[in-house]
Short mmCIF file of the C-alpha atoms (twelve columns), coordinates in Angstrom:
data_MODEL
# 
_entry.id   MODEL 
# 
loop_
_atom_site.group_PDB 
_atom_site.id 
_atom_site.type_symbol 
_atom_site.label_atom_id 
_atom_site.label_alt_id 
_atom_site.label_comp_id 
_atom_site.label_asym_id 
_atom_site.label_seq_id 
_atom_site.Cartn_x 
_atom_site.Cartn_y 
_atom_site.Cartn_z 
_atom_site.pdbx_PDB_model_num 
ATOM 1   C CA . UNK A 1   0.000   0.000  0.000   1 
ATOM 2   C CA . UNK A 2   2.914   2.137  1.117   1 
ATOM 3   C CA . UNK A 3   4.438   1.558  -2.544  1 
ATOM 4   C CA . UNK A 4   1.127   2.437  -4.189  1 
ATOM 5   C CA . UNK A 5   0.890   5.648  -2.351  1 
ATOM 6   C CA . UNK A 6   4.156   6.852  -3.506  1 
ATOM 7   C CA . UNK A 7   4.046   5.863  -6.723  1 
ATOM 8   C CA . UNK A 8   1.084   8.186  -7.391  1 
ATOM 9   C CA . UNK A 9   2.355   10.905 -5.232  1 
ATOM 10  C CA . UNK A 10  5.526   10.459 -7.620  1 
ATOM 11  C CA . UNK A 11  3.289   10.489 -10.840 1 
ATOM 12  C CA . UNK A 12  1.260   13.057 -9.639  1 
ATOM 13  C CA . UNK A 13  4.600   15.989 -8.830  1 
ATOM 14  C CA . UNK A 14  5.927   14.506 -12.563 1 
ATOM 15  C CA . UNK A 15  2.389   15.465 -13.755 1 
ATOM 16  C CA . UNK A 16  2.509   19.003 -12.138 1 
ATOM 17  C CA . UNK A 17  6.062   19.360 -13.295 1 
ATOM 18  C CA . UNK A 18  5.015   18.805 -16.782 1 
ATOM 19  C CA . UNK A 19  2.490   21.140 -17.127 1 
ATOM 20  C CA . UNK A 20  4.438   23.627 -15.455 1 
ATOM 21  C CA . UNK A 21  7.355   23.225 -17.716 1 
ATOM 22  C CA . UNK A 22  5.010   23.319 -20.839 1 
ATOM 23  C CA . UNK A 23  3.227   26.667 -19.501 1 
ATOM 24  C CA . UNK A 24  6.449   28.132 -18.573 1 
ATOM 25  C CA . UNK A 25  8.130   27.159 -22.538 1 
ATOM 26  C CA . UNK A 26  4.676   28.498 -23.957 1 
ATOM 27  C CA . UNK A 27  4.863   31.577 -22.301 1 
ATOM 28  C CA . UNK A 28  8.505   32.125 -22.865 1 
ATOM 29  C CA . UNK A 29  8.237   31.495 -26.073 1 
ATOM 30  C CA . UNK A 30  5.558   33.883 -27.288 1 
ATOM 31  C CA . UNK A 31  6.562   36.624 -25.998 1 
ATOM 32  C CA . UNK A 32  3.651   39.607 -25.366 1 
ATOM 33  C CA . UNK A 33  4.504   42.755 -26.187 1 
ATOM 34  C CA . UNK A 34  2.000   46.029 -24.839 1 
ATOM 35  C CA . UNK A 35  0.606   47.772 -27.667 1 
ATOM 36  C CA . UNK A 36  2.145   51.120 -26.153 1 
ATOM 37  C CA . UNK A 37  5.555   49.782 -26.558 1 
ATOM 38  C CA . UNK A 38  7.678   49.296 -29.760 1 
ATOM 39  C CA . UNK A 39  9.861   45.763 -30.258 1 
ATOM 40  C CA . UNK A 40  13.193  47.069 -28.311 1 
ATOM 41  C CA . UNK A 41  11.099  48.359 -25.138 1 
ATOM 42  C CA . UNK A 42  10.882  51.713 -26.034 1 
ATOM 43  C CA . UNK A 43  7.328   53.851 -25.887 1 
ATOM 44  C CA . UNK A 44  5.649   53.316 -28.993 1 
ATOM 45  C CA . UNK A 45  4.443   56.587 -30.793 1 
ATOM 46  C CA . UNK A 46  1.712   57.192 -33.506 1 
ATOM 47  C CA . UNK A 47  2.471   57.854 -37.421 1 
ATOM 48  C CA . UNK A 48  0.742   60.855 -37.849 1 
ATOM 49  C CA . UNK A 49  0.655   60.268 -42.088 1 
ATOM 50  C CA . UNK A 50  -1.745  56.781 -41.067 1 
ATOM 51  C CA . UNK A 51  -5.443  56.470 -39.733 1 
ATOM 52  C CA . UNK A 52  -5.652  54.285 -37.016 1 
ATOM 53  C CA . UNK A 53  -9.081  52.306 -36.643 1 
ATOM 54  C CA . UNK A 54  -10.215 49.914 -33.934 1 
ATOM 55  C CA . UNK A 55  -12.438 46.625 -34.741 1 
ATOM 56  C CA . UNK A 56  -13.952 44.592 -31.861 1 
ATOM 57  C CA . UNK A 57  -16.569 41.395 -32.083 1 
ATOM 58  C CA . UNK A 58  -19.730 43.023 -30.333 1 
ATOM 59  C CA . UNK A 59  -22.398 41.533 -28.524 1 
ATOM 60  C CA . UNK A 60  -22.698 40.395 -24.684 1 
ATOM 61  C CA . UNK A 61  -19.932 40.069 -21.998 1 
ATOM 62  C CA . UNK A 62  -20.109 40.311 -18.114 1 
ATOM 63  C CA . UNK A 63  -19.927 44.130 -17.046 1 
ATOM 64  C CA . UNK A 64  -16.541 43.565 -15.607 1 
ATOM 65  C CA . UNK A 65  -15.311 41.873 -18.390 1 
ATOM 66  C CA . UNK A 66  -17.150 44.509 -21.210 1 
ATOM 67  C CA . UNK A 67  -15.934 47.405 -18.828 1 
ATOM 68  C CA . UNK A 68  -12.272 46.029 -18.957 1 
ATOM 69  C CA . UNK A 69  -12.306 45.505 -22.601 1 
ATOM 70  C CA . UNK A 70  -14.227 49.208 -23.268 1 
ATOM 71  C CA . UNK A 71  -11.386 50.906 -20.964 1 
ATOM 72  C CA . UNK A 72  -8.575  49.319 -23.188 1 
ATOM 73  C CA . UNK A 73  -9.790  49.885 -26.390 1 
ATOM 74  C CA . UNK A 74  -10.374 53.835 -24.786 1 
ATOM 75  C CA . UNK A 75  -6.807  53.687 -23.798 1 
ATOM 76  C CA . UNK A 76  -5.566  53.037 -26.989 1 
ATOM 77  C CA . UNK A 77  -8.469  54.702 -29.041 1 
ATOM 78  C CA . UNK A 78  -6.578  57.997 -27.351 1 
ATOM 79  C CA . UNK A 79  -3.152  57.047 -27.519 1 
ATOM 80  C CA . UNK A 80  -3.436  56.161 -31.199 1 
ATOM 81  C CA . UNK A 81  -6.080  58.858 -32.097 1 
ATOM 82  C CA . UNK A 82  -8.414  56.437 -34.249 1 
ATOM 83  C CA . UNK A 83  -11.002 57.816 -36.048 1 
ATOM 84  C CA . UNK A 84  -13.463 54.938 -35.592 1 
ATOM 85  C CA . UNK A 85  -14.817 51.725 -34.792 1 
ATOM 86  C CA . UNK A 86  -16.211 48.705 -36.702 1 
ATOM 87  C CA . UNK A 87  -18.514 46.560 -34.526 1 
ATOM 88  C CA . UNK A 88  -19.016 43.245 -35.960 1 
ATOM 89  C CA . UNK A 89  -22.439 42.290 -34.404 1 
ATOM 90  C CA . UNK A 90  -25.593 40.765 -35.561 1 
ATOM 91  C CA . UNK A 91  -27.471 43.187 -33.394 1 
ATOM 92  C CA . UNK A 92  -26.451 46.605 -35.677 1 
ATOM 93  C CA . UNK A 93  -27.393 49.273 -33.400 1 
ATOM 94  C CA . UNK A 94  -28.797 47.308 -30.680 1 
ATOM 95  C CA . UNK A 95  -25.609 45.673 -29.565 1 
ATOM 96  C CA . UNK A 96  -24.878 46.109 -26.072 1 
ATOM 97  C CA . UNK A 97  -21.392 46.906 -26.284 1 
ATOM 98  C CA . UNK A 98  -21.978 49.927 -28.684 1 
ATOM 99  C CA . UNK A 99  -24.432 51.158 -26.343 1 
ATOM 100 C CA . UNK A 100 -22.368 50.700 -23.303 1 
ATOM 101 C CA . UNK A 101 -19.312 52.579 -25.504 1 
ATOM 102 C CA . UNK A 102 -20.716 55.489 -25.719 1 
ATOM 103 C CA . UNK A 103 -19.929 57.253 -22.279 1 
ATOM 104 C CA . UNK A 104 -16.226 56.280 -23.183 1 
ATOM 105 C CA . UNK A 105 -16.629 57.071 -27.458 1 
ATOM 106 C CA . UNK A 106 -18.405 59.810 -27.913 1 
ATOM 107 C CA . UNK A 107 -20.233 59.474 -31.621 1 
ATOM 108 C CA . UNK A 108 -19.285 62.841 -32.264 1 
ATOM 109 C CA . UNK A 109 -15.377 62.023 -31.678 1 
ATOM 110 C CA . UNK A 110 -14.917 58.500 -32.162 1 
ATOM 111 C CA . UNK A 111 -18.062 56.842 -33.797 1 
ATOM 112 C CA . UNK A 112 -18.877 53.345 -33.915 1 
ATOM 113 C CA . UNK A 113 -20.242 51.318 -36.994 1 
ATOM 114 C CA . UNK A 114 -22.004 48.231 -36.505 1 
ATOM 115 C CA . UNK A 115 -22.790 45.389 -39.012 1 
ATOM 116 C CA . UNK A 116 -26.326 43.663 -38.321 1 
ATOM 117 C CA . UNK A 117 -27.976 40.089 -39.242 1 
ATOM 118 C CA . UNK A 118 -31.751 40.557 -40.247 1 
ATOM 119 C CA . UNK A 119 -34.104 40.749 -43.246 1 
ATOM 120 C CA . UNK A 120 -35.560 44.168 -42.812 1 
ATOM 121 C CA . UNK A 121 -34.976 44.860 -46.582 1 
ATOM 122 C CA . UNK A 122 -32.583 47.732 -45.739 1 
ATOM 123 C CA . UNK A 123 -29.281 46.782 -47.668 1 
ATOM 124 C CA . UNK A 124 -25.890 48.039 -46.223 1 
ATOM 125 C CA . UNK A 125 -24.914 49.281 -42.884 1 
ATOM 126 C CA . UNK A 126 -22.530 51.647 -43.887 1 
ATOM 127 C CA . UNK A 127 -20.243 52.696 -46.387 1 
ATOM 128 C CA . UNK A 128 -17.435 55.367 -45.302 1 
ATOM 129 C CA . UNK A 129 -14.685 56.793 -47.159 1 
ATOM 130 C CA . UNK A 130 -11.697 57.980 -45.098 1 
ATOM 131 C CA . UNK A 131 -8.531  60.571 -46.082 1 
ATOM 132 C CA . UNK A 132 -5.815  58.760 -45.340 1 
ATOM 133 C CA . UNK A 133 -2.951  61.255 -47.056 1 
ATOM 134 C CA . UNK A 134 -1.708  62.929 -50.065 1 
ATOM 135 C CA . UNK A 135 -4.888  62.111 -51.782 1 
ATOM 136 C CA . UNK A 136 -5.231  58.140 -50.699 1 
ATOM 137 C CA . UNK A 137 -8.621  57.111 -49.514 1 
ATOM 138 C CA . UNK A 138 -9.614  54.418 -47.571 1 
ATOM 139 C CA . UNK A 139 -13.511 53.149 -47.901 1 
ATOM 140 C CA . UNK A 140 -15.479 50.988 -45.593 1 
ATOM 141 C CA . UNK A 141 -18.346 49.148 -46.140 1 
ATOM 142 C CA . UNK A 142 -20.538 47.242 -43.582 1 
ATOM 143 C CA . UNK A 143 -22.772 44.404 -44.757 1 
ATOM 144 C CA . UNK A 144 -25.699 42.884 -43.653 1 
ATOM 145 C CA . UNK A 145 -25.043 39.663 -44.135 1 
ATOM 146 C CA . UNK A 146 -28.328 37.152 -42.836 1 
ATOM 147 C CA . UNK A 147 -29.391 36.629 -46.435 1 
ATOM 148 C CA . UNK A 148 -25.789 35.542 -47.360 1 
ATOM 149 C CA . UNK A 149 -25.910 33.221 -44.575 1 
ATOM 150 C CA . UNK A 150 -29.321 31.735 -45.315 1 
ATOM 151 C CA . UNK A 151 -28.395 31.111 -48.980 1 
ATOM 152 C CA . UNK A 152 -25.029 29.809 -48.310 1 
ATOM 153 C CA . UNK A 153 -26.610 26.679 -45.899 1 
ATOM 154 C CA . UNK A 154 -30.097 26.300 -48.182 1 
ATOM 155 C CA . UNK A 155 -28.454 26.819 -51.755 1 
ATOM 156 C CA . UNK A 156 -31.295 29.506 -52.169 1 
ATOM 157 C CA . UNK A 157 -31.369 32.874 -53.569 1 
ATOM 158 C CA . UNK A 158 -33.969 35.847 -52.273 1 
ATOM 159 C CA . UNK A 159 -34.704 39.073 -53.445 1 
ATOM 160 C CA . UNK A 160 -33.088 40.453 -50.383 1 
ATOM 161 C CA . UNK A 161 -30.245 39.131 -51.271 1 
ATOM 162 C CA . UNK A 162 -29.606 40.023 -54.392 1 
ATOM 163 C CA . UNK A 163 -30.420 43.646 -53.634 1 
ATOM 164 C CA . UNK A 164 -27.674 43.705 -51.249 1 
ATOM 165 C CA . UNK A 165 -25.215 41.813 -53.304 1 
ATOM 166 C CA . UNK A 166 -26.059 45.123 -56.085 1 
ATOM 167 C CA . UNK A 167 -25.524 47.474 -53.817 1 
ATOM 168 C CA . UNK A 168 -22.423 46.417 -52.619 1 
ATOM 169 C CA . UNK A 169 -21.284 45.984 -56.508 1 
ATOM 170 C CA . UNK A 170 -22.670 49.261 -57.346 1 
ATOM 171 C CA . UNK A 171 -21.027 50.911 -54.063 1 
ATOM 172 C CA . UNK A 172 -17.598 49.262 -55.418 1 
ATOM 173 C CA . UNK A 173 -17.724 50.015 -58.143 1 
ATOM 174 C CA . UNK A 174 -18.231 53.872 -57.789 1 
ATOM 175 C CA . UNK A 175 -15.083 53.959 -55.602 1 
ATOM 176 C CA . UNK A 176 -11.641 54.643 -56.293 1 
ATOM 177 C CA . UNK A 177 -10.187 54.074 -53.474 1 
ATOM 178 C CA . UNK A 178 -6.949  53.150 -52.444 1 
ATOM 179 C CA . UNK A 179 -8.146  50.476 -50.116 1 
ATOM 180 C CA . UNK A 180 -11.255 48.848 -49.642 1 
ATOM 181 C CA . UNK A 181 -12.528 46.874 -46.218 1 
ATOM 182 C CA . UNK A 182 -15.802 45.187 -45.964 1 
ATOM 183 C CA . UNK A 183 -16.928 43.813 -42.676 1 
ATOM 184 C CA . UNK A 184 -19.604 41.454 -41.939 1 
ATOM 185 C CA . UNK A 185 -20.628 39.349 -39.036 1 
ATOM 186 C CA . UNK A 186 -20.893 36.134 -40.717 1 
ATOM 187 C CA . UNK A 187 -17.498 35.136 -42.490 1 
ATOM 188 C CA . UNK A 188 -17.171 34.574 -46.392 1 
ATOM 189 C CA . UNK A 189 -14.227 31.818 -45.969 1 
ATOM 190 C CA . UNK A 190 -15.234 28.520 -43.942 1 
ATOM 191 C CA . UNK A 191 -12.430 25.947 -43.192 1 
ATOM 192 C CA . UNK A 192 -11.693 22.747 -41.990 1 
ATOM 193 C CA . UNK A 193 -11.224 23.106 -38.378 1 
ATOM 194 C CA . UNK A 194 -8.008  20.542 -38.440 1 
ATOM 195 C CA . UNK A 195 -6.692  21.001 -42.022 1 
ATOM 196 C CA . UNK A 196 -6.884  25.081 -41.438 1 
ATOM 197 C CA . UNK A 197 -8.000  25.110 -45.496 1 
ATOM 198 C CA . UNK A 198 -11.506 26.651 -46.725 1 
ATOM 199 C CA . UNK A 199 -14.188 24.017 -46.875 1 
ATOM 200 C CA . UNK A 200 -17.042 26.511 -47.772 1 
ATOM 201 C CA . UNK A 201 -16.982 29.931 -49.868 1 
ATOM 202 C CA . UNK A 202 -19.544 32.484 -50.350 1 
ATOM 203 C CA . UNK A 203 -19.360 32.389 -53.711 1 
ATOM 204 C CA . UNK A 204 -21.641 35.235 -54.869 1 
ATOM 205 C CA . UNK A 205 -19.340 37.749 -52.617 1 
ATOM 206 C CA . UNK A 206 -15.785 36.240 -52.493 1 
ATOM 207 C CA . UNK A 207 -16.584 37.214 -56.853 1 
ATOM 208 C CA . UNK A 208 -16.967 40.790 -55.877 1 
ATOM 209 C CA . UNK A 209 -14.386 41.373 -53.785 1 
ATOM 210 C CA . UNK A 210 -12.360 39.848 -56.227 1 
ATOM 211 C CA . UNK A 211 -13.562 41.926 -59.600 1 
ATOM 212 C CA . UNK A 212 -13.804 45.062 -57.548 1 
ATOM 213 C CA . UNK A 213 -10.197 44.600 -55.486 1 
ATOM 214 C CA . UNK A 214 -11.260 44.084 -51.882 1 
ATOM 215 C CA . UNK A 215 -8.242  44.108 -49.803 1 
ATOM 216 C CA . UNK A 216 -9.594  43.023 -46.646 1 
ATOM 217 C CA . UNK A 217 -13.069 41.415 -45.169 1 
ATOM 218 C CA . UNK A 218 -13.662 41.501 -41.272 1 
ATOM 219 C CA . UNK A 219 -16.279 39.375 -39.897 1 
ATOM 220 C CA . UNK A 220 -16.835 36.734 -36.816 1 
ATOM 221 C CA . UNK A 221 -14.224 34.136 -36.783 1 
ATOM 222 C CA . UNK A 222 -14.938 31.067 -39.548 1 
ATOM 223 C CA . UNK A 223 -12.188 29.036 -37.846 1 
ATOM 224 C CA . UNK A 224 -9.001  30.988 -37.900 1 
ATOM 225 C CA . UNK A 225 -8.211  34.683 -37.233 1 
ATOM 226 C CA . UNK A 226 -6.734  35.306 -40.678 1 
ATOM 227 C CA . UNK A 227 -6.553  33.468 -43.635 1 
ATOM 228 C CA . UNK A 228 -5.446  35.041 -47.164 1 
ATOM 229 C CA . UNK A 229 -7.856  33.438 -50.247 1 
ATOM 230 C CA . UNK A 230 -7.108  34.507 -54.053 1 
ATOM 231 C CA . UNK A 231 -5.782  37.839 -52.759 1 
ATOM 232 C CA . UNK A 232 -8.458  38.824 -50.106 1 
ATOM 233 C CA . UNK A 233 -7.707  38.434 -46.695 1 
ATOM 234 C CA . UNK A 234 -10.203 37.319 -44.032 1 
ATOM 235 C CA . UNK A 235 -9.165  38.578 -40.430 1 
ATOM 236 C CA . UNK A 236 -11.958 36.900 -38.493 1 
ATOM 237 C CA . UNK A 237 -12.839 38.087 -34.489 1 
ATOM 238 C CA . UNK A 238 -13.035 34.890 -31.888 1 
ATOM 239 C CA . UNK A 239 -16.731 34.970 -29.995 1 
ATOM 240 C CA . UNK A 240 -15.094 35.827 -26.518 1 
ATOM 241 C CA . UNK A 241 -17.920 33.505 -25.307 1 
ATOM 242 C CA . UNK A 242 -16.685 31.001 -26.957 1 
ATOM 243 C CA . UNK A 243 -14.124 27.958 -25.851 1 
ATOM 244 C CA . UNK A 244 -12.513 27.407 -29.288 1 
ATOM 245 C CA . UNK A 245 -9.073  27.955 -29.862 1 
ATOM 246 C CA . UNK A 246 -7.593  31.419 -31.864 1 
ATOM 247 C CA . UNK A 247 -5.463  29.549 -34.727 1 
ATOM 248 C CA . UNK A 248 -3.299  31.926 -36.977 1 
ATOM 249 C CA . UNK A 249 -2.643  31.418 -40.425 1 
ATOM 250 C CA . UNK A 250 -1.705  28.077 -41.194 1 
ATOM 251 C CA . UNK A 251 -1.209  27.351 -38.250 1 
ATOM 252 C CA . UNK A 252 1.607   28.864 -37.123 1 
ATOM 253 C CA . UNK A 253 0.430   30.214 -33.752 1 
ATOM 254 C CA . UNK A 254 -2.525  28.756 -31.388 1 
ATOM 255 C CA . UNK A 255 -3.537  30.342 -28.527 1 
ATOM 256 C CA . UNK A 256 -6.319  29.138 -26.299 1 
ATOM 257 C CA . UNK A 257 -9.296  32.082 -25.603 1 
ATOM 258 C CA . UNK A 258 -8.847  32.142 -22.124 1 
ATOM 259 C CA . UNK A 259 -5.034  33.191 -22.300 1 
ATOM 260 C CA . UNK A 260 -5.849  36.359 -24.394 1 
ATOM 261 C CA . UNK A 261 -9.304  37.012 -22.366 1 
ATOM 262 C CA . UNK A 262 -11.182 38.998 -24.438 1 
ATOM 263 C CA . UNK A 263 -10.327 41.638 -27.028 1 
ATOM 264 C CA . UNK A 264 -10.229 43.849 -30.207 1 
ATOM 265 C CA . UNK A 265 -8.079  44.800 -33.409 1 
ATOM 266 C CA . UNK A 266 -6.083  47.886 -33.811 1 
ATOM 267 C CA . UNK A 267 -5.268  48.811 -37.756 1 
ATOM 268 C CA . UNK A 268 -3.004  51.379 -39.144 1 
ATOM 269 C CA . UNK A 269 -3.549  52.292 -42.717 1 
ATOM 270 C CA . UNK A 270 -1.107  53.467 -45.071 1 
ATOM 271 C CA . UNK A 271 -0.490  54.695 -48.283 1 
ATOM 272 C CA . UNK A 272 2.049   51.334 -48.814 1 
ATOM 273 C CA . UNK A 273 0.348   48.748 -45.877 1 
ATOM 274 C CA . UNK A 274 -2.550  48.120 -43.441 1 
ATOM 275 C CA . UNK A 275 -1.158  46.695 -40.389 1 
ATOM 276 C CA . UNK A 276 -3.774  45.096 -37.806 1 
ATOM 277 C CA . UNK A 277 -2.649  44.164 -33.997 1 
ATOM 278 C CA . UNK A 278 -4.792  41.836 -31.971 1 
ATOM 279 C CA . UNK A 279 -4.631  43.342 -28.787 1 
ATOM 280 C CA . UNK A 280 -5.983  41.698 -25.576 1 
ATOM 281 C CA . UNK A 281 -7.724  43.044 -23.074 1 
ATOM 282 C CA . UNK A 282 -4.384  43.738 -21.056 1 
ATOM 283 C CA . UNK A 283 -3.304  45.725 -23.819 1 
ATOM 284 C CA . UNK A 284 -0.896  43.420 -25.035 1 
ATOM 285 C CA . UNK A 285 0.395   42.549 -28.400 1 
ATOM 286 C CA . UNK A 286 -1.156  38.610 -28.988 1 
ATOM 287 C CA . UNK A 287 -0.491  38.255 -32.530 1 
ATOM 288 C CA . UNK A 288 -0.170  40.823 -35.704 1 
ATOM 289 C CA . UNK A 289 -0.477  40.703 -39.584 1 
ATOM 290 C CA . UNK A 290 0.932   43.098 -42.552 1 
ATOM 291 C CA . UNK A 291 -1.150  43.029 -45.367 1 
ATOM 292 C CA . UNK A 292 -0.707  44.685 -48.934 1 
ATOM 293 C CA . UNK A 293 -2.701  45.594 -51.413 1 
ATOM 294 C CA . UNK A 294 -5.323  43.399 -52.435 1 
ATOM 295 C CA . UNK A 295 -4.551  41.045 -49.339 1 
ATOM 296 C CA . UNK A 296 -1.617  39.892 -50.201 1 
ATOM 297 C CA . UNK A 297 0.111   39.240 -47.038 1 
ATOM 298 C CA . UNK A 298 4.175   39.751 -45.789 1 
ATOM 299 C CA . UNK A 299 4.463   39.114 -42.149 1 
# 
């Protein structure tokens, strides 16, 4: 009995030992960085030629967890000057997080703009067109996107749908823009949760972006937080209700939900890049990606 007891007491501390080590060697070696700092330690600093933009995944959180989140992305709303939000949210103006925002956004200084799921027949959410410097513009476009979603699981088509899927053709094509972003809350690209490859496209609107140079499309997370297909990329946002993993791009980097919390996307646009940070909660650099034009992506 003696022997028994100490055997498992042994197994046991090897147990605990291992999953220290392997928390320890995960930790150590990803490395978080706070979005207020730059790569050698040093305070990090706007660009003043770029427009800085902020994109979180909307809906319902616990106060102290939603009050955490809205006092970060405050934090570095100021620090970074952005000129908006995108809210991806199936709720449009009705999300609770927008309309818990606005004590610490003010619409008239930082406004918010939400993406919606219905079939009220309104098409769009909103379509903005931003200054970025020396004559670049930036548009971006907000989709409603419950028709898409209906269609893309039934095979159907609907009236509704095809409205929208005009207007955002028409809206497109009217624009010269340096770069274009679409957001949505459902996502265009679906993959295979193991093989991290799309199983399912959206066919009707992955052939827009396409014809009418979409660089980027921002939605709720299909299975991996960004994922480059024929020259778009997809940056999804993780359900912070959700226990599924955040996977990078092919792979490369997976980090369970409940070690980044809960939290948003910081982009800088330029003339040359857009560069989007996910940022957690803690205001800490989890992951970032460096897109070109027409989603072609470097880092």
């Amino acid at each position: 009995m003696e022997k028994k007891r100490r055997s498992w007491a042994c197994t046991f501390v090897l147990q605990v030992s291992l999953l220290i080590a392997f928390y320890l060697a995960l930790n150590l070696g990803q490395p978080q960085m706070s979005i207020f700092q730059n790569r050698n330690g040093t305070s990090s600093s706007r660009r003043p030629l770029d427009v800085y933009f902020l994109s979180v995944r909307g809906g319902y959180r616990p106060l102290k967890q939603q009050n955490l989140l809205l006092k970060q992305m405050e934090k570095v709303a100021s620090f970074y000057r952005a000129r908006f939000v995108v809210n991806i949210s199936e709720l449009g103006e009705d999300d609770p997080l927008k309309q818990n925002a606005s004590r610490l956004f003010p619409p008239q200084k930082v406004p918010w703009y939400s993406t919606k799921v219905s079939n009220d027949g309104k098409v769009g959410c909103f379509l903005e067109h931003v200054n970025i410097t020396s004559g670049k513009m930036l548009t971006v476009v907000g989709l409603d996107t419950g028709s898409f979603q209906d269609s893309m699981l039934m095979g159907s088509t609907s009236d509704f749908k095809n409205r929208q899927l005009n207007w955002l053709a028409q809206s497109l094509e009217a624009t010269t823009d340096n770069w274009i972003i679409v957001s949505g809350f459902h996502p265009v690209v679906i993959c295979d949760k193991e093989q991290l490859e799309a199983k399912q496209i959206n066919g009707p609107l992955h052939n827009i972006f396409m014809k009418h140079g979409v660089d980027v499309y921002m939605s709720s997370q299909g299975c991996t937080s960004r994922i480059v297909q024929d020259g778009v990329a997809h940056i999804g946002i993780a359900d912070p209700t959700d226990s599924e993993p955040l996977v990078n791009l092919n792979g490369r980097l997976a980090i369970q939900k409940e070690m980044i919390n809960d939290g948003f996307l910081l982009h800088r646009v330029s003339s040359l890049e857009i560069t989007t940070y996910f940022v957690s909660s803690a205001g800490e650099i989890v992951n970032e990606a460096v897109i070109t034009q027409h989603g072609k992506e470097v880092v």
